[in-house]
Amino acid sequence: MSEGELAEPIPSIEPKDSFEILIKELCNDLPNSRIQTKKTLLGNIIIFQCFSLTFEIRMLPEYPQIPPRLVCISNLDFPSVADGRDLLPLVLEWTSLSTCKDIILSTPKFLEQNKLQEDKGEFYLLDPVDLSFYSDKPGMLWCYCVEVDPLNENVTRSRALIITHSYFLILEPSKSSNNWGYIVFWASLSGLQSIQKSKHHDDRVLLEWHESIGAKFQVLRTNQAKSIISLICENANKLGSIVQKSYRLDIEENSDKFKVYDILRKIERNERLIETMVDDEKINGLIALYQKAVEHFSGMNDIRYEIYLNKLHGLFTDERVMKIMCSQIKPVQGRRNRVKSMELLGVKEDFSNTKRRSMNF
């Protein structure tokens, strides 16, 4: 983004409001910072230069009740922190006495001590985002899409998504202005377990997140599905992550196996259910689903089988589950109960003597 596109020079007129007073004071006190300003629907912005880099101090409507955001807007080498994230907490500890002048004066020291290719800074839920900010960023992309509820395809939501060098964001588009949105989800690409495109629906993308993100599934509908998958995999691989790109396998309806997608969807639903209530039916159902997932992914030589194997093991370390399972075991019973008892004991011993293999992405 060129300097001329950022803002107009500060007019030499008498200030009319507190923001203009602030700008006039900054220009007088810091003439070498090349202070500029920009007013948007969602707040005022101060733009300044430091070491040939351009930064924005974004003052949201709630300012000064909440701190401003400090964002680098210069195009930087991969992986860049100039992707809309807030750098202010790294530059100074904001207090009620802090000022925008303090931010500008503290930025040089921050740049001397930090590399802007390191994973620093934060995004915040419900923060407003100007989507056009990403239009000219190499290796980044944004587009509108539809989010489909993984458990009910009839439930959809209008969304915008952003892919940066190292992050994935979903926004709720603003109803009052174009190219604006509010962050409703964000996560590091390193937390992505797999990304898949439906074999029969070119506009469907399925994202599966690692347990550190909450083992979340997201289904997005967009005509840029191919570009999204390609860019996510490219950026994630540059970051050193293992992201699996594949087509969803559709198994025949009369097969004894579930469709892979249906298995994962039912697992997520059952996991939610046992968070609030545990009973024999839910436990046995979840065990069966975990076993189907392990069977499928191990047969495909897919590393995700370890995740569901660990989930299965973890189920047998849950005190609530153990209490119900043990209540079913009787000293003298038919063959079925003896087998169940042996399987339970075998899983317990195997898990207690085996360390979980951590997954690095």
Short mmCIF file of C-alpha atoms in Angstrom, two decimals:
data_model
loop_
_atom_site.label_atom_id
_atom_site.label_comp_id
_atom_site.label_asym_id
_atom_site.label_seq_id
_atom_site.Cartn_x
_atom_site.Cartn_y
_atom_site.Cartn_z
CA MET A 1 0.00 0.00 0.00
CA SER A 2 1.62 3.24 -1.09
CA GLU A 3 1.90 6.21 1.13
CA GLY A 4 -0.44 8.27 -1.03
CA GLU A 5 -3.18 5.70 -0.59
CA LEU A 6 -3.00 5.78 3.18
CA ALA A 7 -4.22 9.24 3.91
CA GLU A 8 -4.26 12.85 2.97
CA PRO A 9 -1.74 15.25 4.55
CA ILE A 10 -2.95 16.96 7.69
CA PRO A 11 -4.67 20.22 6.69
CA SER A 12 -3.28 23.36 8.26
CA ILE A 13 -6.51 24.55 9.86
CA GLU A 14 -7.52 25.19 13.41
CA PRO A 15 -8.60 21.98 15.18
CA LYS A 16 -12.33 21.46 15.53
CA ASP A 17 -12.48 18.42 17.84
CA SER A 18 -10.38 16.40 20.26
CA PHE A 19 -9.02 14.14 17.52
CA GLU A 20 -7.82 17.07 15.46
CA ILE A 21 -6.27 18.60 18.57
CA LEU A 22 -4.44 15.33 19.22
CA ILE A 23 -3.14 15.19 15.65
CA LYS A 24 -1.93 18.77 15.73
CA GLU A 25 -0.02 18.10 18.95
CA LEU A 26 1.56 14.95 17.54
CA CYS A 27 2.66 16.73 14.38
CA ASN A 28 4.28 19.48 16.44
CA ASP A 29 5.97 17.12 18.93
CA LEU A 30 7.03 14.40 16.46
CA PRO A 31 7.76 16.06 13.11
CA ASN A 32 9.97 13.17 11.93
CA SER A 33 7.24 10.55 12.30
CA ARG A 34 5.35 11.83 9.25
CA ILE A 35 2.00 11.73 11.03
CA GLN A 36 -1.09 11.27 8.90
CA THR A 37 -4.70 10.56 9.71
CA LYS A 38 -7.68 8.70 8.37
CA LYS A 39 -11.29 8.65 9.52
CA THR A 40 -13.43 5.55 9.03
CA LEU A 41 -16.92 4.43 9.97
CA LEU A 42 -15.47 2.45 12.85
CA GLY A 43 -13.06 4.94 14.33
CA ASN A 44 -10.16 7.29 13.77
CA ILE A 45 -6.74 6.11 12.61
CA ILE A 46 -3.32 7.67 13.13
CA ILE A 47 -0.66 6.63 10.62
CA PHE A 48 3.06 7.04 11.29
CA GLN A 49 6.42 5.94 9.93
CA CYS A 50 9.17 4.16 11.86
CA PHE A 51 12.34 2.71 10.30
CA SER A 52 10.76 2.80 6.82
CA LEU A 53 7.78 0.81 8.11
CA THR A 54 4.23 2.14 8.28
CA PHE A 55 1.99 1.61 11.30
CA GLU A 56 -1.61 2.43 12.14
CA ILE A 57 -2.95 3.33 15.56
CA ARG A 58 -6.59 2.35 15.32
CA MET A 59 -8.88 4.02 17.82
CA LEU A 60 -12.15 2.11 17.97
CA PRO A 61 -15.38 3.87 18.98
CA GLU A 62 -14.91 2.61 22.57
CA TYR A 63 -11.56 4.43 22.87
CA PRO A 64 -10.27 5.48 25.42
CA GLN A 65 -12.26 2.93 27.47
CA ILE A 66 -10.37 0.23 25.56
CA PRO A 67 -6.78 0.56 24.28
CA PRO A 68 -6.17 1.39 20.63
CA ARG A 69 -4.82 -1.25 18.25
CA LEU A 70 -1.31 -0.95 16.81
CA VAL A 71 -1.08 -2.58 13.38
CA CYS A 72 1.81 -2.77 10.92
CA ILE A 73 0.55 -2.22 7.36
CA SER A 74 3.79 -2.53 5.37
CA ASN A 75 4.23 -5.62 3.21
CA LEU A 76 6.81 -7.84 4.92
CA ASP A 77 8.54 -11.12 4.13
CA PHE A 78 6.90 -14.44 5.04
CA PRO A 79 5.60 -15.01 7.69
CA SER A 80 4.47 -11.43 8.19
CA VAL A 81 2.85 -9.93 11.28
CA ALA A 82 1.44 -7.21 9.04
CA ASP A 83 -1.84 -9.08 8.84
CA GLY A 84 -4.10 -6.98 11.05
CA ARG A 85 -3.01 -8.35 14.42
CA ASP A 86 -2.52 -5.98 17.36
CA LEU A 87 1.11 -5.36 18.40
CA LEU A 88 0.39 -2.81 21.14
CA PRO A 89 0.83 -5.16 24.18
CA LEU A 90 4.34 -5.92 22.91
CA VAL A 91 5.25 -2.27 22.50
CA LEU A 92 4.10 -0.90 25.85
CA GLU A 93 1.83 -1.64 28.79
CA TRP A 94 -1.22 0.51 28.16
CA THR A 95 -2.68 2.37 31.14
CA SER A 96 -5.25 5.10 31.60
CA LEU A 97 -2.37 7.59 31.44
CA SER A 98 -0.90 6.24 28.19
CA THR A 99 -1.15 8.27 24.99
CA CYS A 100 -0.72 7.76 21.28
CA LYS A 101 2.53 9.70 21.56
CA ASP A 102 3.81 7.00 23.95
CA ILE A 103 3.05 4.36 21.33
CA ILE A 104 4.97 6.19 18.62
CA LEU A 105 7.96 6.82 20.89
CA SER A 106 8.06 3.19 22.07
CA THR A 107 7.86 1.61 18.62
CA PRO A 108 11.56 2.06 17.64
CA LYS A 109 12.74 0.12 20.69
CA PHE A 110 10.26 -2.64 19.91
CA LEU A 111 11.56 -2.93 16.34
CA GLU A 112 15.17 -3.02 17.52
CA GLN A 113 14.45 -5.95 19.84
CA ASN A 114 12.01 -7.99 17.73
CA LYS A 115 11.77 -9.50 14.28
CA LEU A 116 8.47 -8.95 12.52
CA GLN A 117 8.61 -12.45 11.05
CA GLU A 118 8.08 -14.01 14.49
CA ASP A 119 4.65 -15.05 15.71
CA LYS A 120 3.79 -12.05 17.85
CA GLY A 121 0.62 -10.06 18.43
CA GLU A 122 -3.05 -10.93 18.88
CA PHE A 123 -6.43 -10.84 17.18
CA TYR A 124 -9.54 -10.15 19.27
CA LEU A 125 -13.02 -11.57 18.93
CA LEU A 126 -15.62 -9.03 17.75
CA ASP A 127 -12.95 -6.56 16.65
CA PRO A 128 -13.98 -4.80 13.41
CA VAL A 129 -11.85 -5.55 10.35
CA ASP A 130 -11.51 -3.72 7.05
CA LEU A 131 -11.47 -6.59 4.55
CA SER A 132 -9.93 -4.46 1.81
CA PHE A 133 -6.78 -4.31 3.97
CA TYR A 134 -5.95 -7.83 2.69
CA SER A 135 -6.61 -7.20 -1.00
CA ASP A 136 -3.00 -6.32 -1.87
CA LYS A 137 -1.17 -8.53 0.63
CA PRO A 138 1.00 -11.19 -1.09
CA GLY A 139 0.24 -14.67 0.22
CA MET A 140 -3.04 -13.55 1.81
CA LEU A 141 -6.65 -13.79 0.69
CA TRP A 142 -10.15 -12.82 1.74
CA CYS A 143 -13.57 -13.64 0.34
CA TYR A 144 -17.22 -13.92 1.28
CA CYS A 145 -18.57 -17.40 2.01
CA VAL A 146 -21.37 -19.30 3.72
CA GLU A 147 -20.74 -21.29 6.90
CA VAL A 148 -22.77 -24.51 7.06
CA ASP A 149 -23.59 -26.07 10.41
CA PRO A 150 -21.76 -29.45 10.42
CA LEU A 151 -24.68 -31.02 12.29
CA ASN A 152 -27.48 -29.49 10.24
CA GLU A 153 -26.86 -28.51 6.62
CA ASN A 154 -30.03 -26.43 6.59
CA VAL A 155 -28.51 -23.98 9.07
CA THR A 156 -26.21 -21.49 7.34
CA ARG A 157 -24.63 -18.13 8.13
CA SER A 158 -23.18 -15.44 5.89
CA ARG A 159 -19.47 -15.11 6.59
CA ALA A 160 -16.24 -13.62 5.32
CA LEU A 161 -12.96 -15.47 5.69
CA ILE A 162 -9.39 -14.25 5.79
CA ILE A 163 -6.25 -16.29 5.23
CA THR A 164 -2.97 -14.69 6.26
CA HIS A 165 0.52 -16.16 6.23
CA SER A 166 -0.09 -17.87 9.57
CA TYR A 167 -3.73 -17.34 10.62
CA PHE A 168 -7.27 -18.18 9.56
CA LEU A 169 -10.12 -15.85 10.50
CA ILE A 170 -13.90 -15.99 10.06
CA LEU A 171 -15.90 -12.78 10.25
CA GLU A 172 -19.54 -11.84 10.42
CA PRO A 173 -20.03 -9.26 7.65
CA SER A 174 -21.23 -5.83 8.65
CA LYS A 175 -24.84 -5.18 7.73
CA SER A 176 -24.31 -1.43 7.46
CA SER A 177 -21.19 -1.14 5.27
CA ASN A 178 -19.40 -3.14 2.60
CA ASN A 179 -15.99 -4.77 3.10
CA TRP A 180 -16.23 -4.69 6.89
CA GLY A 181 -16.71 -7.53 9.31
CA TYR A 182 -16.37 -8.60 12.95
CA ILE A 183 -14.09 -11.45 14.01
CA VAL A 184 -16.07 -14.45 15.27
CA PHE A 185 -13.30 -17.08 14.98
CA TRP A 186 -9.55 -17.05 14.54
CA ALA A 187 -6.85 -19.69 14.83
CA SER A 188 -3.27 -20.36 13.82
CA LEU A 189 -2.81 -22.45 10.70
CA SER A 190 -0.60 -24.70 12.81
CA GLY A 191 -3.78 -25.78 14.61
CA LEU A 192 -5.34 -27.11 11.41
CA GLN A 193 -5.62 -30.90 11.41
CA SER A 194 -6.94 -31.38 7.88
CA ILE A 195 -8.62 -29.56 5.03
CA GLN A 196 -10.87 -31.36 2.58
CA LYS A 197 -12.96 -30.57 -0.48
CA SER A 198 -16.11 -32.49 -1.28
CA LYS A 199 -15.65 -34.79 -4.24
CA HIS A 200 -19.07 -33.96 -5.66
CA HIS A 201 -19.43 -30.34 -4.49
CA ASP A 202 -16.62 -28.11 -5.73
CA ASP A 203 -17.77 -25.26 -3.51
CA ARG A 204 -17.59 -27.17 -0.18
CA VAL A 205 -14.55 -27.02 2.13
CA LEU A 206 -14.31 -28.99 5.38
CA LEU A 207 -11.82 -27.79 8.01
CA GLU A 208 -10.90 -29.97 10.95
CA TRP A 209 -9.02 -28.31 13.82
CA HIS A 210 -6.68 -29.94 16.28
CA GLU A 211 -7.77 -30.55 19.88
CA SER A 212 -5.86 -27.44 21.01
CA ILE A 213 -8.43 -25.40 19.04
CA GLY A 214 -11.29 -27.46 20.42
CA ALA A 215 -11.47 -30.31 17.87
CA LYS A 216 -13.79 -28.07 15.88
CA PHE A 217 -15.24 -28.87 12.45
CA GLN A 218 -16.18 -26.12 10.01
CA VAL A 219 -17.92 -26.46 6.66
CA LEU A 220 -17.67 -23.50 4.29
CA ARG A 221 -19.39 -22.98 0.96
CA THR A 222 -17.56 -20.70 -1.46
CA ASN A 223 -16.74 -20.53 -5.17
CA GLN A 224 -13.10 -19.98 -4.20
CA ALA A 225 -12.73 -23.36 -2.49
CA LYS A 226 -9.81 -24.44 -4.67
CA SER A 227 -7.86 -21.21 -4.07
CA ILE A 228 -8.53 -21.39 -0.32
CA ILE A 229 -7.28 -24.97 0.00
CA SER A 230 -4.22 -24.24 -2.12
CA LEU A 231 -3.22 -21.12 -0.16
CA ILE A 232 -3.81 -22.68 3.27
CA CYS A 233 -1.70 -25.71 2.38
CA GLU A 234 1.03 -23.57 0.85
CA ASN A 235 1.27 -21.25 3.87
CA ALA A 236 0.96 -24.05 6.42
CA ASN A 237 3.67 -26.08 4.73
CA LYS A 238 5.96 -23.04 4.71
CA LEU A 239 5.34 -22.75 8.44
CA GLY A 240 6.36 -26.38 8.86
CA SER A 241 2.87 -27.73 9.57
CA ILE A 242 1.49 -30.99 8.24
CA VAL A 243 -1.88 -30.20 6.70
CA GLN A 244 -3.68 -33.00 4.94
CA LYS A 245 -5.40 -31.98 1.73
CA SER A 246 -7.82 -34.54 0.37
CA TYR A 247 -11.22 -35.19 -1.10
CA ARG A 248 -13.94 -36.53 1.13
CA LEU A 249 -14.40 -40.23 0.49
CA ASP A 250 -18.00 -41.10 -0.36
CA ILE A 251 -18.81 -44.67 0.66
CA GLU A 252 -21.78 -46.41 -0.95
CA GLU A 253 -25.06 -46.11 0.95
CA ASN A 254 -25.51 -49.91 1.23
CA SER A 255 -22.05 -50.35 2.74
CA ASP A 256 -21.69 -51.46 6.36
CA LYS A 257 -19.44 -48.46 6.97
CA PHE A 258 -20.60 -44.92 7.60
CA LYS A 259 -19.51 -42.10 5.37
CA VAL A 260 -16.36 -40.59 6.81
CA TYR A 261 -17.95 -37.20 7.16
CA ASP A 262 -20.96 -38.66 8.96
CA ILE A 263 -18.71 -40.47 11.42
CA LEU A 264 -16.88 -37.27 12.32
CA ARG A 265 -20.11 -35.32 12.55
CA LYS A 266 -21.68 -37.90 14.89
CA ILE A 267 -18.53 -38.00 17.01
CA GLU A 268 -18.68 -34.25 17.51
CA ARG A 269 -22.38 -34.40 18.41
CA ASN A 270 -21.93 -37.28 20.88
CA GLU A 271 -18.94 -35.59 22.51
CA ARG A 272 -21.12 -32.57 23.16
CA LEU A 273 -23.86 -34.75 24.66
CA ILE A 274 -21.66 -36.57 27.17
CA GLU A 275 -20.31 -33.26 28.44
CA THR A 276 -23.68 -32.76 30.15
CA MET A 277 -24.99 -36.31 30.67
CA VAL A 278 -23.33 -39.72 30.57
CA ASP A 279 -25.26 -42.95 30.13
CA ASP A 280 -24.64 -46.44 28.77
CA GLU A 281 -26.16 -45.72 25.35
CA LYS A 282 -24.08 -42.59 24.72
CA ILE A 283 -20.86 -44.25 25.87
CA ASN A 284 -21.32 -47.33 23.70
CA GLY A 285 -22.30 -45.17 20.74
CA LEU A 286 -19.20 -43.00 21.07
CA ILE A 287 -16.94 -46.05 21.49
CA ALA A 288 -18.34 -47.52 18.27
CA LEU A 289 -17.81 -44.25 16.39
CA TYR A 290 -14.23 -43.89 17.64
CA GLN A 291 -13.53 -47.46 16.55
CA LYS A 292 -14.94 -46.78 13.07
CA ALA A 293 -12.80 -43.63 12.75
CA VAL A 294 -9.67 -45.49 13.89
CA GLU A 295 -10.42 -48.35 11.48
CA HIS A 296 -10.93 -46.01 8.53
CA PHE A 297 -7.96 -43.71 9.08
CA SER A 298 -5.54 -46.53 9.91
CA GLY A 299 -6.63 -48.30 6.73
CA MET A 300 -5.87 -45.13 4.79
CA ASN A 301 -2.48 -44.74 6.53
CA ASP A 302 -3.81 -41.38 7.75
CA ILE A 303 -2.15 -39.97 10.89
CA ARG A 304 -5.55 -38.88 12.18
CA TYR A 305 -6.15 -42.43 13.41
CA GLU A 306 -3.90 -41.57 16.39
CA ILE A 307 -6.17 -38.70 17.40
CA TYR A 308 -9.25 -40.93 17.54
CA LEU A 309 -7.32 -43.76 19.16
CA ASN A 310 -6.26 -41.32 21.89
CA LYS A 311 -9.85 -40.13 22.20
CA LEU A 312 -10.94 -43.74 22.67
CA HIS A 313 -8.27 -44.31 25.31
CA GLY A 314 -9.18 -41.06 27.02
CA LEU A 315 -12.81 -42.13 27.25
CA PHE A 316 -11.77 -44.99 29.53
CA THR A 317 -9.95 -42.63 31.90
CA ASP A 318 -13.05 -40.51 32.47
CA GLU A 319 -14.31 -41.25 36.00
CA ARG A 320 -17.95 -40.87 34.95
CA VAL A 321 -17.51 -43.35 32.12
CA MET A 322 -15.58 -45.82 34.30
CA LYS A 323 -18.31 -45.78 36.94
CA ILE A 324 -20.97 -46.74 34.40
CA MET A 325 -18.81 -49.31 32.63
CA CYS A 326 -17.75 -51.00 35.87
CA SER A 327 -21.36 -51.20 37.04
CA GLN A 328 -22.06 -53.41 34.02
CA ILE A 329 -19.38 -55.96 34.95
CA LYS A 330 -20.64 -58.91 37.03
CA PRO A 331 -18.57 -61.85 38.36
CA VAL A 332 -20.64 -64.55 36.62
CA GLN A 333 -22.22 -63.64 33.33
CA GLY A 334 -22.55 -64.84 29.80
CA ARG A 335 -19.83 -64.64 27.23
CA ARG A 336 -20.71 -61.15 26.08
CA ASN A 337 -20.08 -59.52 29.45
CA ARG A 338 -16.83 -61.41 29.93
CA VAL A 339 -15.59 -60.10 26.58
CA LYS A 340 -16.58 -56.56 27.50
CA SER A 341 -14.71 -56.87 30.78
CA MET A 342 -11.59 -58.15 29.05
CA GLU A 343 -11.70 -55.36 26.48
CA LEU A 344 -12.07 -52.76 29.21
CA LEU A 345 -9.15 -54.19 31.20
CA GLY A 346 -7.00 -54.45 28.09
CA VAL A 347 -7.60 -50.84 27.13
CA LYS A 348 -6.87 -49.66 30.67
CA GLU A 349 -3.58 -51.53 30.88
CA ASP A 350 -2.52 -50.52 27.40
CA PHE A 351 -3.23 -46.86 28.08
CA SER A 352 -1.65 -46.78 31.53
CA ASN A 353 1.60 -48.27 30.24
CA THR A 354 1.84 -46.34 27.01
CA LYS A 355 2.61 -42.67 26.61
CA ARG A 356 0.41 -40.73 24.26
CA ARG A 357 2.26 -39.71 21.15
CA SER A 358 1.86 -36.00 20.72
CA MET A 359 0.97 -34.62 17.32
CA ASN A 360 3.05 -31.74 16.03
CA PHE A 361 1.55 -29.53 13.32
#
